[in-house]
Amino acid sequence: MPEQPPAPAGQTLIGSVQRAMRLLETVAGHEHGAPAKQLARETGLALPTAYHLLRTLVHEGYLYRDRGLFFLGTAAERLSSSGAAQKRRSTVVDSLAQWRDLIGVPVYYAMYRDGEIEVVCVSDTPANPAVQEWADFRETGHAHAIGQCLLSQLDESARRDHLSRYPARSITPYTVRDDHTLLRRLERMPRMQPVTERQEYALGTVCAAVPITVGATAATMALSLPAHQADRLLPAARQLQSEVGRRVGALALAISI
């Protein structure tokens, strides 16, 4: 076994925890399981110590025993799943930061989940700040590009269900004023094209959202600009859509969390 690095000055390492982790790592390396004696030998542990730790790990669900062989248990699999989810989320976070710097705009990632509009991640800078959420994003999907983009990806029944809970209402002089007008607008939207809105959610701000559909999941990447830069909105949206297209495979996996 490789020599363990010394503990940092002033810190005490828990030896039993270290030994248990070594056992878990060793079991993970045996797809078809391994007996206690082999695990003890490979980890350099005394057999009684290995037995004691293995029994504890089985009791806690990190391992299970079948016909004398030890395998990773459900608790260890949950840890692995959580780590994979974090890695997929970091893919989205890193992508947003890259596009933020490339295009010079705040970038947003949102999805429609369990009947709600959810802004999952926002990437901005002090020079290009994100839109202040002054009215609940979930309740004002009719007014902002993110919500309109997500609703455009739903079928009519799901749209009407959403509007029965969050009816359209005017929050700026430019906001669509009723459900009927919004539904007509959504029906006319070209599929998979950027959705734009100008000062419908926040005065002084224009926004665009790019639709991303993965299976039955509706998602979007969006951006915002000050109203005096409105001429940049559609070109920036097209650039974002192109960049999303380059990473659609990795994003599809992340969105499927």
Coordinates of C-alpha atoms in Angstrom, one line a residue:
M1 CA 0.0 0.0 0.0
P2 CA 1.3 3.5 -0.7
E3 CA 2.4 5.5 2.3
Q4 CA -0.3 7.8 3.7
P5 CA 0.6 11.5 3.8
P6 CA 1.2 12.9 7.2
A7 CA -1.6 14.9 8.9
P8 CA -1.3 18.7 8.6
A9 CA 0.1 20.3 11.7
G10 CA -2.4 20.7 14.4
Q11 CA -4.9 18.2 12.9
T12 CA -5.8 14.7 14.1
L13 CA -6.9 12.2 11.5
I14 CA -9.4 9.5 12.5
G15 CA -7.7 6.2 11.7
S16 CA -10.8 4.1 11.6
V17 CA -12.4 6.5 9.1
Q18 CA -9.3 6.3 6.9
R19 CA -9.3 2.5 7.0
A20 CA -13.1 2.4 6.2
M21 CA -12.6 4.6 3.2
R22 CA -9.7 2.4 2.0
L23 CA -12.1 -0.6 2.2
L24 CA -14.8 1.2 0.3
E25 CA -12.4 2.2 -2.5
T26 CA -11.1 -1.3 -2.7
V27 CA -14.6 -2.9 -2.9
A28 CA -15.4 -0.3 -5.6
G29 CA -12.6 -1.8 -7.7
H30 CA -14.1 -5.3 -7.6
E31 CA -17.1 -5.2 -9.9
H32 CA -18.0 -8.9 -9.0
G33 CA -17.3 -8.5 -5.3
A34 CA -14.5 -9.6 -3.1
P35 CA -14.2 -11.7 0.1
A36 CA -13.0 -10.2 3.4
K37 CA -9.6 -11.9 3.4
Q38 CA -8.8 -10.5 -0.1
L39 CA -10.0 -7.0 1.0
A40 CA -7.9 -7.2 4.2
R41 CA -4.8 -8.2 2.2
E42 CA -5.3 -5.5 -0.5
T43 CA -5.8 -2.7 2.1
G44 CA -3.0 -3.9 4.4
L45 CA -5.5 -4.3 7.3
A46 CA -5.4 -7.0 9.9
L47 CA -8.2 -9.5 9.2
P48 CA -10.1 -8.8 12.6
T49 CA -10.0 -5.1 11.8
A50 CA -11.2 -5.6 8.3
Y51 CA -14.1 -7.8 9.5
H52 CA -15.1 -5.2 12.1
L53 CA -15.1 -2.4 9.6
L54 CA -16.9 -4.4 6.9
R55 CA -19.7 -5.3 9.4
T56 CA -20.1 -1.6 10.2
L57 CA -20.2 -0.6 6.6
V58 CA -22.8 -3.3 5.8
H59 CA -24.9 -2.1 8.8
E60 CA -24.8 1.5 7.5
G61 CA -25.7 0.4 4.0
Y62 CA -22.4 1.4 2.3
L63 CA -21.7 -2.2 1.6
Y64 CA -23.8 -5.4 1.3
R65 CA -22.7 -9.0 1.6
D66 CA -23.8 -11.8 -0.7
R67 CA -22.4 -15.4 -0.5
G68 CA -19.3 -14.2 1.3
L69 CA -18.5 -11.4 -1.1
F70 CA -18.8 -7.7 -0.4
F71 CA -20.3 -5.2 -2.9
L72 CA -21.0 -1.4 -2.8
G73 CA -24.4 -0.8 -1.1
T74 CA -27.1 1.7 -1.8
A75 CA -25.7 4.4 0.5
A76 CA -22.4 4.4 -1.4
E77 CA -24.4 4.5 -4.7
R78 CA -26.3 7.6 -3.5
L79 CA -22.9 9.3 -2.8
S80 CA -21.8 8.5 -6.3
S81 CA -25.0 9.7 -7.8
S82 CA -24.8 13.0 -5.9
G83 CA -21.2 13.5 -7.1
A84 CA -22.3 12.9 -10.7
A85 CA -25.1 15.4 -10.3
Q86 CA -22.7 18.0 -9.0
K87 CA -20.4 17.3 -11.9
R88 CA -23.3 17.8 -14.4
R89 CA -24.3 21.0 -12.7
S90 CA -20.8 22.3 -13.0
T91 CA -21.0 21.7 -16.7
V92 CA -23.9 24.2 -16.9
V93 CA -22.2 26.7 -14.5
D94 CA -19.0 26.6 -16.5
S95 CA -20.8 27.0 -19.8
L96 CA -22.8 30.0 -18.6
A97 CA -19.6 31.7 -17.4
Q98 CA -17.9 31.0 -20.7
W99 CA -20.8 32.4 -22.7
R100 CA -21.2 35.4 -20.4
D101 CA -17.6 36.4 -21.1
L102 CA -17.8 35.6 -24.8
I103 CA -21.0 37.6 -25.5
G104 CA -20.6 40.2 -22.8
V105 CA -24.1 39.6 -21.3
P106 CA -25.6 38.0 -18.2
V107 CA -26.7 34.5 -19.0
Y108 CA -29.5 32.5 -17.4
Y109 CA -30.4 28.8 -17.3
A110 CA -34.0 27.9 -16.5
M111 CA -36.3 24.9 -16.8
Y112 CA -40.0 24.0 -16.4
R113 CA -40.1 21.4 -13.6
D114 CA -43.2 20.1 -11.7
G115 CA -45.4 22.8 -13.2
E116 CA -43.1 25.6 -12.2
I117 CA -40.7 28.0 -13.9
E118 CA -37.3 27.5 -12.1
V119 CA -34.3 29.7 -12.7
V120 CA -31.6 27.2 -11.9
C121 CA -28.4 29.3 -12.5
V122 CA -27.4 32.9 -13.4
S123 CA -24.0 34.1 -14.4
D124 CA -23.3 37.8 -14.5
T125 CA -20.6 40.4 -13.7
P126 CA -20.6 43.8 -12.0
A127 CA -20.2 45.4 -15.4
N128 CA -23.1 43.3 -16.8
P129 CA -25.5 42.6 -13.9
A130 CA -28.4 40.2 -14.1
V131 CA -32.0 41.5 -14.0
Q132 CA -33.2 42.2 -10.5
E133 CA -36.1 39.8 -9.7
W134 CA -38.6 42.4 -8.5
A135 CA -41.6 40.3 -9.3
D136 CA -41.6 36.5 -8.7
F137 CA -40.2 34.8 -11.8
R138 CA -42.5 31.8 -11.2
E139 CA -45.7 34.0 -11.2
T140 CA -44.7 36.3 -14.1
G141 CA -43.7 33.8 -16.8
H142 CA -46.0 35.6 -19.2
A143 CA -43.9 38.7 -19.0
H144 CA -40.3 37.6 -19.4
A145 CA -38.5 35.8 -22.2
I146 CA -37.5 32.9 -20.0
G147 CA -41.2 32.1 -19.1
Q148 CA -42.5 32.7 -22.6
C149 CA -39.8 30.4 -24.0
L150 CA -40.6 27.7 -21.6
L151 CA -44.4 28.0 -22.0
S152 CA -43.9 27.9 -25.8
Q153 CA -42.4 24.4 -25.4
L154 CA -45.4 23.0 -23.5
D155 CA -48.6 21.7 -25.0
E156 CA -51.8 23.7 -24.8
S157 CA -53.1 21.8 -21.8
A158 CA -50.0 22.4 -19.8
R159 CA -50.0 26.1 -20.8
R160 CA -53.6 26.5 -19.7
D161 CA -52.8 24.7 -16.4
H162 CA -49.9 27.1 -15.8
L163 CA -52.1 30.2 -16.6
S164 CA -54.9 28.9 -14.3
R165 CA -52.4 29.3 -11.5
Y166 CA -50.5 32.3 -12.7
P167 CA -52.8 34.3 -15.0
A168 CA -51.3 37.0 -17.2
R169 CA -51.4 40.5 -15.8
S170 CA -49.8 43.8 -16.7
I171 CA -46.6 44.5 -14.7
T172 CA -45.2 47.2 -17.1
P173 CA -46.9 49.2 -19.9
Y174 CA -45.5 46.7 -22.4
T175 CA -46.6 43.4 -20.7
V176 CA -49.2 41.2 -22.5
R177 CA -52.4 41.9 -20.6
D178 CA -54.5 38.7 -20.7
D179 CA -54.2 34.9 -21.1
H180 CA -55.9 34.9 -24.5
T181 CA -53.4 37.3 -26.1
L182 CA -50.5 35.4 -24.6
L183 CA -51.8 32.0 -25.8
R184 CA -52.1 33.4 -29.3
R185 CA -48.6 34.8 -29.2
L186 CA -47.2 31.4 -28.0
E187 CA -49.0 29.6 -30.8
R188 CA -47.4 31.8 -33.4
M189 CA -43.9 31.5 -32.1
P190 CA -41.6 29.6 -34.5
R191 CA -40.3 26.3 -33.0
M192 CA -36.7 26.3 -31.6
Q193 CA -36.2 30.0 -32.4
P194 CA -35.1 32.6 -29.8
V195 CA -37.9 34.3 -27.9
T196 CA -37.5 38.0 -27.3
E197 CA -39.2 40.6 -25.1
R198 CA -38.7 44.3 -24.6
Q199 CA -39.4 45.8 -21.3
E200 CA -42.3 43.5 -20.6
Y201 CA -40.9 42.3 -17.3
A202 CA -38.6 45.2 -16.2
L203 CA -38.5 48.7 -17.6
G204 CA -35.1 49.5 -19.1
T205 CA -34.3 45.9 -19.9
V206 CA -34.7 43.6 -23.0
C207 CA -34.3 39.9 -22.9
A208 CA -34.0 36.8 -25.2
A209 CA -34.3 33.1 -24.5
V210 CA -33.2 30.1 -26.5
P211 CA -35.3 27.0 -26.3
I212 CA -33.7 23.7 -25.3
T213 CA -36.0 20.6 -25.4
V214 CA -34.6 17.3 -24.0
G215 CA -37.2 14.6 -24.1
A216 CA -40.2 15.8 -22.2
T217 CA -38.1 18.5 -20.3
A218 CA -38.5 22.1 -21.4
A219 CA -35.4 24.3 -20.7
T220 CA -33.9 27.5 -21.9
M221 CA -30.7 29.6 -21.9
A222 CA -31.4 33.3 -21.8
L223 CA -29.7 36.7 -21.8
S224 CA -30.5 40.3 -20.9
L225 CA -29.4 43.7 -22.0
P226 CA -30.1 47.3 -21.1
A227 CA -32.9 48.7 -23.3
H228 CA -30.5 51.2 -25.0
Q229 CA -28.6 48.2 -26.4
A230 CA -31.7 46.6 -27.9
D231 CA -30.1 46.5 -31.3
R232 CA -27.7 43.8 -29.8
L233 CA -30.5 41.6 -28.6
L234 CA -31.2 39.4 -31.5
P235 CA -27.5 39.0 -32.7
A236 CA -26.5 38.1 -29.1
A237 CA -29.4 35.6 -29.0
R238 CA -28.3 34.0 -32.2
Q239 CA -24.7 33.8 -30.9
L240 CA -25.9 32.2 -27.7
Q241 CA -28.0 29.7 -29.7
S242 CA -25.0 28.8 -31.8
E243 CA -22.8 28.3 -28.7
V244 CA -25.5 26.1 -27.0
G245 CA -25.7 24.0 -30.2
R246 CA -22.0 23.3 -29.9
R247 CA -22.4 21.8 -26.4
V248 CA -25.9 20.4 -26.7
G249 CA -24.8 16.8 -25.9
A250 CA -23.2 17.8 -22.5
L251 CA -26.1 20.1 -21.8
A252 CA -28.7 17.4 -22.5
L253 CA -27.1 15.2 -19.9
A254 CA -27.0 18.0 -17.4
I255 CA -30.6 19.0 -18.0
S256 CA -31.7 15.4 -17.5
I257 CA -30.8 15.6 -13.8

